[in-house]
Coordinates of C-alpha atoms and ligand atoms in Angstrom, one line a residue:
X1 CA -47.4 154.6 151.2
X2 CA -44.2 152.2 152.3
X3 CA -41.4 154.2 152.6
X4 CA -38.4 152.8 150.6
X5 CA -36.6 150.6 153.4
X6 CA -32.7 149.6 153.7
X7 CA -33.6 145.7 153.2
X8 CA -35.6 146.2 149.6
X9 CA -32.7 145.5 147.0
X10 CA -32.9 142.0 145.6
X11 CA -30.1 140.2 145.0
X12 CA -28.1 139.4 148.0
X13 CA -25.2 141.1 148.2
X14 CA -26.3 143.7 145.7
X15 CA -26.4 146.5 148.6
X16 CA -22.5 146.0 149.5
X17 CA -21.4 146.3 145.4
X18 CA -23.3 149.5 145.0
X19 CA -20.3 151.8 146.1
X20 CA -20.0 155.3 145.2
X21 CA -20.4 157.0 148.7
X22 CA -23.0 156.5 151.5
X23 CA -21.2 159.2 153.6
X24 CA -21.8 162.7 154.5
X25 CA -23.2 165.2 152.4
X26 CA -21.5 168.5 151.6
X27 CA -24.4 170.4 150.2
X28 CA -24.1 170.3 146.8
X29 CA -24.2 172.9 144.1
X30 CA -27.4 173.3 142.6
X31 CA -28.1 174.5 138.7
X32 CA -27.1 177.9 137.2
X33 CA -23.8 177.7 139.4
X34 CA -20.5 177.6 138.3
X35 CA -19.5 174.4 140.3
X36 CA -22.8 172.8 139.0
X37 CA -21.2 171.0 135.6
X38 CA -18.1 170.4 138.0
X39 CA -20.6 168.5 140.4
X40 CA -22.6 167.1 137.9
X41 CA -19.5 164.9 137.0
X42 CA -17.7 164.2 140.3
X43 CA -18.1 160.4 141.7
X44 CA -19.1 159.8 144.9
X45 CA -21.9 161.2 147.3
X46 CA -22.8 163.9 145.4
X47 CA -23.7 162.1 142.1
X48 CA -26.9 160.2 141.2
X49 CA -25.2 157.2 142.1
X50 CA -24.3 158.2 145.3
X51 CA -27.9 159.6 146.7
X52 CA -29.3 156.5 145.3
X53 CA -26.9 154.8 147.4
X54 CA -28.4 156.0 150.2
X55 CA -31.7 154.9 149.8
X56 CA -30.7 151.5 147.9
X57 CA -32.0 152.8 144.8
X58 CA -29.1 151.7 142.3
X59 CA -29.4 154.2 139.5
X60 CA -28.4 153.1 136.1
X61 CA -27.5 153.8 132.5
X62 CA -27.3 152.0 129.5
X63 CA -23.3 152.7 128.0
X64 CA -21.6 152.3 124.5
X65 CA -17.8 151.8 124.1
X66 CA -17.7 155.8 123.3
X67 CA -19.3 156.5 126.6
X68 CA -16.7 154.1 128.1
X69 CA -14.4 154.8 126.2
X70 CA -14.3 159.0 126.3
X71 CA -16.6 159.9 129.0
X72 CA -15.0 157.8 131.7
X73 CA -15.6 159.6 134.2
X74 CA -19.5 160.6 133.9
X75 CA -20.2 156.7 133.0
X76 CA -18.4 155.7 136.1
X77 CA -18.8 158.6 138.3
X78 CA -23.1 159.0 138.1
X79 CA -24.3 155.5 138.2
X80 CA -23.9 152.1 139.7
X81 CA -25.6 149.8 137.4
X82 CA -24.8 149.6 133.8
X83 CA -26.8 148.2 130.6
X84 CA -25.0 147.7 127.3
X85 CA -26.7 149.2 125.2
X86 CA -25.8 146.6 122.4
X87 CA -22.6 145.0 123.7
X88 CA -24.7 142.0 125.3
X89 CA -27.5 141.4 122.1
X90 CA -27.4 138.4 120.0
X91 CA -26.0 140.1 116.4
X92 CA -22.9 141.5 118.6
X93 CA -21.8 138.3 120.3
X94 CA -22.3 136.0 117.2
X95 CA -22.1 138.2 114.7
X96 CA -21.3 136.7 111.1
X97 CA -20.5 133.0 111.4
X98 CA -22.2 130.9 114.0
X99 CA -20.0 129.6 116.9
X100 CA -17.6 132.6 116.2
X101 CA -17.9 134.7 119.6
X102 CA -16.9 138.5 119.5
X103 CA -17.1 139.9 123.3
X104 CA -14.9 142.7 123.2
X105 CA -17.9 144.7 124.0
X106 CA -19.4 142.8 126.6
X107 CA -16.2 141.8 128.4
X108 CA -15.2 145.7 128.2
X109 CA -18.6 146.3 129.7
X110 CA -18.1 144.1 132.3
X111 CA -14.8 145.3 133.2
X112 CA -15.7 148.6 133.5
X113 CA -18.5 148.1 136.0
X114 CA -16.0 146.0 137.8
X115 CA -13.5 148.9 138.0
X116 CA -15.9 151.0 139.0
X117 CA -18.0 149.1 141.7
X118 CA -20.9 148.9 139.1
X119 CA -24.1 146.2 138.6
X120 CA -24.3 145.0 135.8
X121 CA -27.9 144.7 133.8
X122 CA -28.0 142.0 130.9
X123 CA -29.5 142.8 127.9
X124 CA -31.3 140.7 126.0
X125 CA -31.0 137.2 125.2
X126 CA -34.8 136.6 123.3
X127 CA -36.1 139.6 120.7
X128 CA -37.2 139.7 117.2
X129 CA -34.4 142.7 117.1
X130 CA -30.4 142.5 116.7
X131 CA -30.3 138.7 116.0
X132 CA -27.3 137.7 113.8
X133 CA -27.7 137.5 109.9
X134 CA -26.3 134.0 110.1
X135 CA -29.4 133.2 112.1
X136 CA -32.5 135.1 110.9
X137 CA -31.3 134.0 107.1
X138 CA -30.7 130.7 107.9
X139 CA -34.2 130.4 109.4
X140 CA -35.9 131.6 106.2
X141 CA -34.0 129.9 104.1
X142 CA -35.0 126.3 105.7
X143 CA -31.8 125.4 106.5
X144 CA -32.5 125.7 110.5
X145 CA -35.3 124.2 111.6
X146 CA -37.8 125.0 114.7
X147 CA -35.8 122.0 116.7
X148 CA -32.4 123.8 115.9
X149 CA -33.5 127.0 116.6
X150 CA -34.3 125.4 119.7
X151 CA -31.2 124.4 120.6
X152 CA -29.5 127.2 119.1
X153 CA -31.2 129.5 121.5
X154 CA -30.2 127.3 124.5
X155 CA -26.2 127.2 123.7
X156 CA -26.5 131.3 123.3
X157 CA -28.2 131.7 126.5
X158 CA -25.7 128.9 128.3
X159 CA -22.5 130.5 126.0
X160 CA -23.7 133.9 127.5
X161 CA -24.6 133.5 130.8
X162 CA -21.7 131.1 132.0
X163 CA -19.6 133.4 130.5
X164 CA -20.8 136.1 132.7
X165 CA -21.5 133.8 135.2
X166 CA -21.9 135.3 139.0
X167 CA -21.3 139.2 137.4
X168 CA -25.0 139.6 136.2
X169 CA -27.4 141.4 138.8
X170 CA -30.5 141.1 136.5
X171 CA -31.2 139.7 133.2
X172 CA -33.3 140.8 130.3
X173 CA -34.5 137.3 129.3
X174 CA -37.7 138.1 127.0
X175 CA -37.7 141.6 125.4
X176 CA -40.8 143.2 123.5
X177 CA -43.4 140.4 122.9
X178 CA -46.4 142.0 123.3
X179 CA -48.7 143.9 120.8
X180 CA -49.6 147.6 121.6
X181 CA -53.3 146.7 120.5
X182 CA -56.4 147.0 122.7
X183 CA -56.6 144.1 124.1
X184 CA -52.5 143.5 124.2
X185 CA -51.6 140.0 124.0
X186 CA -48.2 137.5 123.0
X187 CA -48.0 139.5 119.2
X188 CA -48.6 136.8 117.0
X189 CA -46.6 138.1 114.2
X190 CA -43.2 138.0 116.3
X191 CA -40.5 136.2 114.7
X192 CA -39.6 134.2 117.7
X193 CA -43.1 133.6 118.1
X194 CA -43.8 132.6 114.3
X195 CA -40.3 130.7 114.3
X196 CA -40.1 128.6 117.7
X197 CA -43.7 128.8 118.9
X198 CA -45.0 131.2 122.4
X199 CA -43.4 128.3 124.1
X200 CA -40.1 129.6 123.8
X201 CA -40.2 132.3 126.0
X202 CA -40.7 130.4 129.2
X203 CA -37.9 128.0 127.8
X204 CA -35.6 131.1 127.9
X205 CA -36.3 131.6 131.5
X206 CA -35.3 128.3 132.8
X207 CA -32.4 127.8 130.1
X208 CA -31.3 131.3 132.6
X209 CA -31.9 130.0 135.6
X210 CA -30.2 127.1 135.3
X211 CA -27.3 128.7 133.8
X212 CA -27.2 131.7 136.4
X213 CA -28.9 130.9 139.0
X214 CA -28.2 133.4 141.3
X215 CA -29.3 136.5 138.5
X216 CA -32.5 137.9 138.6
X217 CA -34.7 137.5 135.8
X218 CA -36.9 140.1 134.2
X219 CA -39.4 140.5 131.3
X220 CA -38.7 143.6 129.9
X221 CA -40.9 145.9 127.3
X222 CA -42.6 149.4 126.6
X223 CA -45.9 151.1 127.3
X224 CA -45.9 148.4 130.4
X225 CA -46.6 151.3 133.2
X226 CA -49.6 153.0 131.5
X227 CA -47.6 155.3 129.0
X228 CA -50.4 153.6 125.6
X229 CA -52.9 155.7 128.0
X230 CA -55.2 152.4 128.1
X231 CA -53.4 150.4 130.4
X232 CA -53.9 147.3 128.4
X233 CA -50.3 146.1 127.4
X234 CA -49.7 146.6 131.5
X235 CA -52.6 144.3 131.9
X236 CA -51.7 141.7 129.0
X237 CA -48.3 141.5 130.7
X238 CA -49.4 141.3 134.0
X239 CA -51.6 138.6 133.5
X240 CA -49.3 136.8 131.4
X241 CA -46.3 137.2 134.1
X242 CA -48.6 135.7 136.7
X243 CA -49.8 132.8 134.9
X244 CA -46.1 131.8 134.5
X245 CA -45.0 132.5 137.8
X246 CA -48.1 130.1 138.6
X247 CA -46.7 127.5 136.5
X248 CA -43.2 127.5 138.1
X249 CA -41.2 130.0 135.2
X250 CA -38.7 131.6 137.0
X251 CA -39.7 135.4 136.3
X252 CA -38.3 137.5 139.1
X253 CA -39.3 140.7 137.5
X254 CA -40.8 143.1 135.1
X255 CA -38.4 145.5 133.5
X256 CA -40.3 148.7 131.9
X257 CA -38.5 150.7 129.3
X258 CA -40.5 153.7 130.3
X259 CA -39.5 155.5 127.0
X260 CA -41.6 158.4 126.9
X261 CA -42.4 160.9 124.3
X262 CA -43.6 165.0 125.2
X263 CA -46.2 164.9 122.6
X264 CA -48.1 161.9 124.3
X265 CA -48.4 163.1 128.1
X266 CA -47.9 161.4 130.9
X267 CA -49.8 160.3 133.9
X268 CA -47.6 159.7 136.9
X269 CA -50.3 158.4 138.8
X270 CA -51.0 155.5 137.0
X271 CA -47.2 154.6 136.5
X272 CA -47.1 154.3 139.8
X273 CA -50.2 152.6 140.3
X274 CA -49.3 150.0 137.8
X275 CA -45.4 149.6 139.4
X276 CA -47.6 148.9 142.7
X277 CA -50.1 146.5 141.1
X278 CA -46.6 144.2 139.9
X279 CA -45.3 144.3 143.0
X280 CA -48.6 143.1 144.7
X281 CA -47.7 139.9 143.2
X282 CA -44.2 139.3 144.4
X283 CA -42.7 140.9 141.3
X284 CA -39.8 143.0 141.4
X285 CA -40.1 146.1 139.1
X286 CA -36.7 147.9 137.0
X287 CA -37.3 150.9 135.4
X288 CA -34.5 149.6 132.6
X289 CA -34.7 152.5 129.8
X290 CA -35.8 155.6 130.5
X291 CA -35.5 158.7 128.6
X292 CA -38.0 161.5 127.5
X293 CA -38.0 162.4 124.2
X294 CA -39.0 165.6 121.7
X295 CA -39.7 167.5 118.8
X296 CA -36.0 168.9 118.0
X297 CA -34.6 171.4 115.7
X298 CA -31.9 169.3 114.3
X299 CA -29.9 166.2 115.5
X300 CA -26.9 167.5 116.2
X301 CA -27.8 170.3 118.2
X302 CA -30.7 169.1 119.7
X303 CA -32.4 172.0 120.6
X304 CA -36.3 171.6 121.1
X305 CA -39.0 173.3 119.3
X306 CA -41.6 173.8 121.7
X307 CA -40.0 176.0 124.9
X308 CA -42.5 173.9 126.8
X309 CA -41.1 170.7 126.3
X310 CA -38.0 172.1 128.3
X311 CA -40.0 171.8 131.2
X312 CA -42.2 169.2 130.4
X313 CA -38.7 166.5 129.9
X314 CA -37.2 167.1 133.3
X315 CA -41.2 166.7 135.2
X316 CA -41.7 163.3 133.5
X317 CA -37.9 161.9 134.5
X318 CA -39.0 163.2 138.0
X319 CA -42.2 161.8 138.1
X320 CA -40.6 158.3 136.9
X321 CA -38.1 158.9 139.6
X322 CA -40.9 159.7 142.4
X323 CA -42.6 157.1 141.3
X324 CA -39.7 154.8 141.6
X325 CA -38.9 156.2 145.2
X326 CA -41.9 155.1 146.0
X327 CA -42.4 151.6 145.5
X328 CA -40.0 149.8 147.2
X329 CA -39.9 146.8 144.5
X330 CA -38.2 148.9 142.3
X331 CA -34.9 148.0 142.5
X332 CA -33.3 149.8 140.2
X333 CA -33.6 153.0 137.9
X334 CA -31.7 153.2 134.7
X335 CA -31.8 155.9 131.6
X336 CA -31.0 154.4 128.1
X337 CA -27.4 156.4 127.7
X338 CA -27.3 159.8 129.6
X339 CA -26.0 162.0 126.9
X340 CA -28.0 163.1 123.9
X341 CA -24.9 162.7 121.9
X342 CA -25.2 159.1 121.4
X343 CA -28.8 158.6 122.4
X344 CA -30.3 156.1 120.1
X345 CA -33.4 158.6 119.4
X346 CA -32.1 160.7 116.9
X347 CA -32.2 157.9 114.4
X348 CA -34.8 156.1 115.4
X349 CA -37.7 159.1 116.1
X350 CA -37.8 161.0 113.1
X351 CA -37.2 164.6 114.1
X352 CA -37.2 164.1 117.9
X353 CA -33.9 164.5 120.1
X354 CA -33.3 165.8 123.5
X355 CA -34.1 162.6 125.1
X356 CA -31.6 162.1 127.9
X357 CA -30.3 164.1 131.3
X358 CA -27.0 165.4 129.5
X359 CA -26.9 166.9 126.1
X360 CA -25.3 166.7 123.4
X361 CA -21.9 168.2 124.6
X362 CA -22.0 166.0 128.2
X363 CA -23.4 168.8 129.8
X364 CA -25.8 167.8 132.8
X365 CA -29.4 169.4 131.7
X366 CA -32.0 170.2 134.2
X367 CA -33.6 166.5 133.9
X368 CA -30.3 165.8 135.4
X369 CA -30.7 168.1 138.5
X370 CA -34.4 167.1 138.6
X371 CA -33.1 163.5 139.5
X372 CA -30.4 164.2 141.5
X373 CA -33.1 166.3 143.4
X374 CA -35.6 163.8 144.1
X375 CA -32.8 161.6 144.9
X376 CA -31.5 163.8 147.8
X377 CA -35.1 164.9 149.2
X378 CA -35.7 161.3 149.5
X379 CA -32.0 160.4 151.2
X380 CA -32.1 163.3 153.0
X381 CA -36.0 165.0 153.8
X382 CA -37.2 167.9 152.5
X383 CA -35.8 171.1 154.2
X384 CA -38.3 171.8 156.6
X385 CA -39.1 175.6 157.8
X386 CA -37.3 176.8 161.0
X387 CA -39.5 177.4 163.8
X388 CA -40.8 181.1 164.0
X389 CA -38.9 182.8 167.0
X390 CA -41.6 183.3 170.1
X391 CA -41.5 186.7 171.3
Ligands
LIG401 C1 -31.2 150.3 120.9 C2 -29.8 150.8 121.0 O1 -29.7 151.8 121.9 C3 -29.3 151.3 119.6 O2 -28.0 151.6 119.6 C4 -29.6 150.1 118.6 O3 -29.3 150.6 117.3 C5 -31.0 149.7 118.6 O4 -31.4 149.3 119.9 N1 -35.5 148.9 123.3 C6 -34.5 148.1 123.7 C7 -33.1 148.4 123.4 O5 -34.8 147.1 124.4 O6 -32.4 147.3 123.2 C8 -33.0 149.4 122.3 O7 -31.6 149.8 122.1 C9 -33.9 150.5 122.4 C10 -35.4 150.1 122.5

């Protein structure tokens, strides 16, 4: 296996933004001690961000206002690439009347990763999800037509991007279009799909190159890396990425959620497997939303059900992370929000919580010190054995 070099980051440039301390190491304090919640927040070498640092392996999270907003320090301190978790979408930029732009959210975004030495991931500019009222009613009620929604999806991605212009690392052009059937294909059903025709989607692409051309553009989606058990949405989307590539559509990169779930199991293998087969064709790989969800007793506290589950959460987010470590096409790891206080699993699994590396009170958990391990075996080596004295 290719051992993750200095020269695998893909943007230029990217390397020299990631600050956040390539130095020297104190040795830092591990779980169960006092200083480990104290460490767990500091910025600089001994964060996430800062052993990633050191083996150009930007390490990410996707942030709300409240996490920018109130917890400062851990949302600047930990990572060095940053998602909105909504601030970028469609229905927050546009919201209620079309050509009436709200980007308090994404310019804070931006600002904040600026302030802190930060990447920025963009996130998403085509999904059936999060599209402004104004738009998905207007499309069913007739009064756009496929020709305007054309055109309408070109001024949002040119509004957007030349907004942003130069400050985007990656891009999240095309989110979630395939089916999590057996065969996996381009879901029929999708409303972009229905609406604008497949053809769309590789529109989308070019509409962001030209207006960015510098940013790296990904398809992004779940159960991509073998998590449906079958492999065959990897497939579909692997065959599909390569056939456009072929064609001249300016994918750079396969962005995969990798939201995983206790109760289904998890084969580490072929994740990494499947992040190898991408990068076999060129691609680059970003692990874009990762989190580990499970069976909770309530959302607010968030404790888990099943005691095993507390040590089956942290050994998937390490096996991710291995796994990311490595391949060296995987340019970036990110979890979707890094405290389970405003995780969007609560609401969205029914009875499941406990999904990210800090809980619910911003305390690091030990998915958090799994990472931070891996992280710092693979910047630093294992610790080897001393010699045995010779008598
Ligand atoms: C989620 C956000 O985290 C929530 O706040 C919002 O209510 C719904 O969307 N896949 C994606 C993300 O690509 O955009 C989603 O984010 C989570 C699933």
């Amino acid at each position: 296996m290719e051992r993750r070099s200095v020269l695998t980051l893909g943007a230029a440039g990217a390397a020299a933004l990631v600050a956040g301390g390539a130095g020297l190491l104190a040795s830092p304090a591990w779980a169960d001690s006092p200083k480990a919640a104290e460490a767990a927040r500091k910025t600089g070498a001994d964060s996430l961000r800062g052993y990633g640092a050191r083996i150009n392996l930007p390490i990410g999270s996707a942030l709300t206002p409240q996490d920018i907003e109130q917890w400062a320090e851990i949302s600047g301190g930990q990572f060095s690439v940053v998602t909105g978790a909504n601030a970028m979408k469609w229905q927050t930029v546009e919201p209620t009347t079309q050509g009436v732009y709200d980007w308090t959210d994404a310019d804070q975004l931006v600002a904040f990763a600026h302030a802190n030495h930060q990447l920025v991931r963009g996130h998403t500019l085509l999904w059936h999800n999060q599209l402004p009222n104004w738009l998905t009613a207007g499309v069913a009620a007739g009064t756009i037509s496929k020709t305007q929604l054309w055109s309408l999806l070109e001024k949002h991605i040119f509004t957007e991007l030349g907004r942003y212009k130069g400050k985007i690392w990656q891009w999240d052009v095309a989110n979630e279009f395939f089916t999590d059937s057996n065969p996996s294909g381009i879901n029929p059903n999708d409303w972009w799909v229905v609406n604008a025709g497949e053809d769309i989607i590789a529109q989308a692409f070019k509409w962001a190159h030209e207006a960015d051309p510098h940013a790296l553009l990904f398809y992004n989606d779940y159960n991509v890396t073998g998590e449906d058990g079958t492999n065959a949405k990897h497939d579909a989307v692997f065959a599909w990425v390569q056939q456009q590539r072929d064609a001249g559509v300016p994918i750079h990169g396969v962005g995969t959620q990798a939201h995983l779930d206790t109760q289904y199991g998890f084969d580490p293998q072929r994740f990494q497997t499947d992040l190898e087969h991408y990068a076999s064709i060129g691609l680059k790989i970003a692990v874009t939303e990762a989190d580990v969800r499970t069976f909770v007793s309530d959302a607010t506290t968030q404790t888990p059900t099943d005691s095993l589950s507390q040590f089956a959460q942290p050994f998937e987010y390490s096996a991710m992370m291995q796994a990311a470590i490595a391949v060296p096409e995987v340019i970036s790891f990110t979890v979707w929000g890094w405290t389970d206080a405003d995780s969007w699993v609560p609401g969205t699994f029914k009875g499941e919580g406990y999904a990210c590396i800090y809980d619910v009170n911003q305390q690091p958990k030990q998915a958090y010190y799994s990472l931070l391990q891996d992280l710092k075996i693979a910047a630093e080596g294992a610790p080897r054995r001393a010699p045995l004295p010779r008598a």
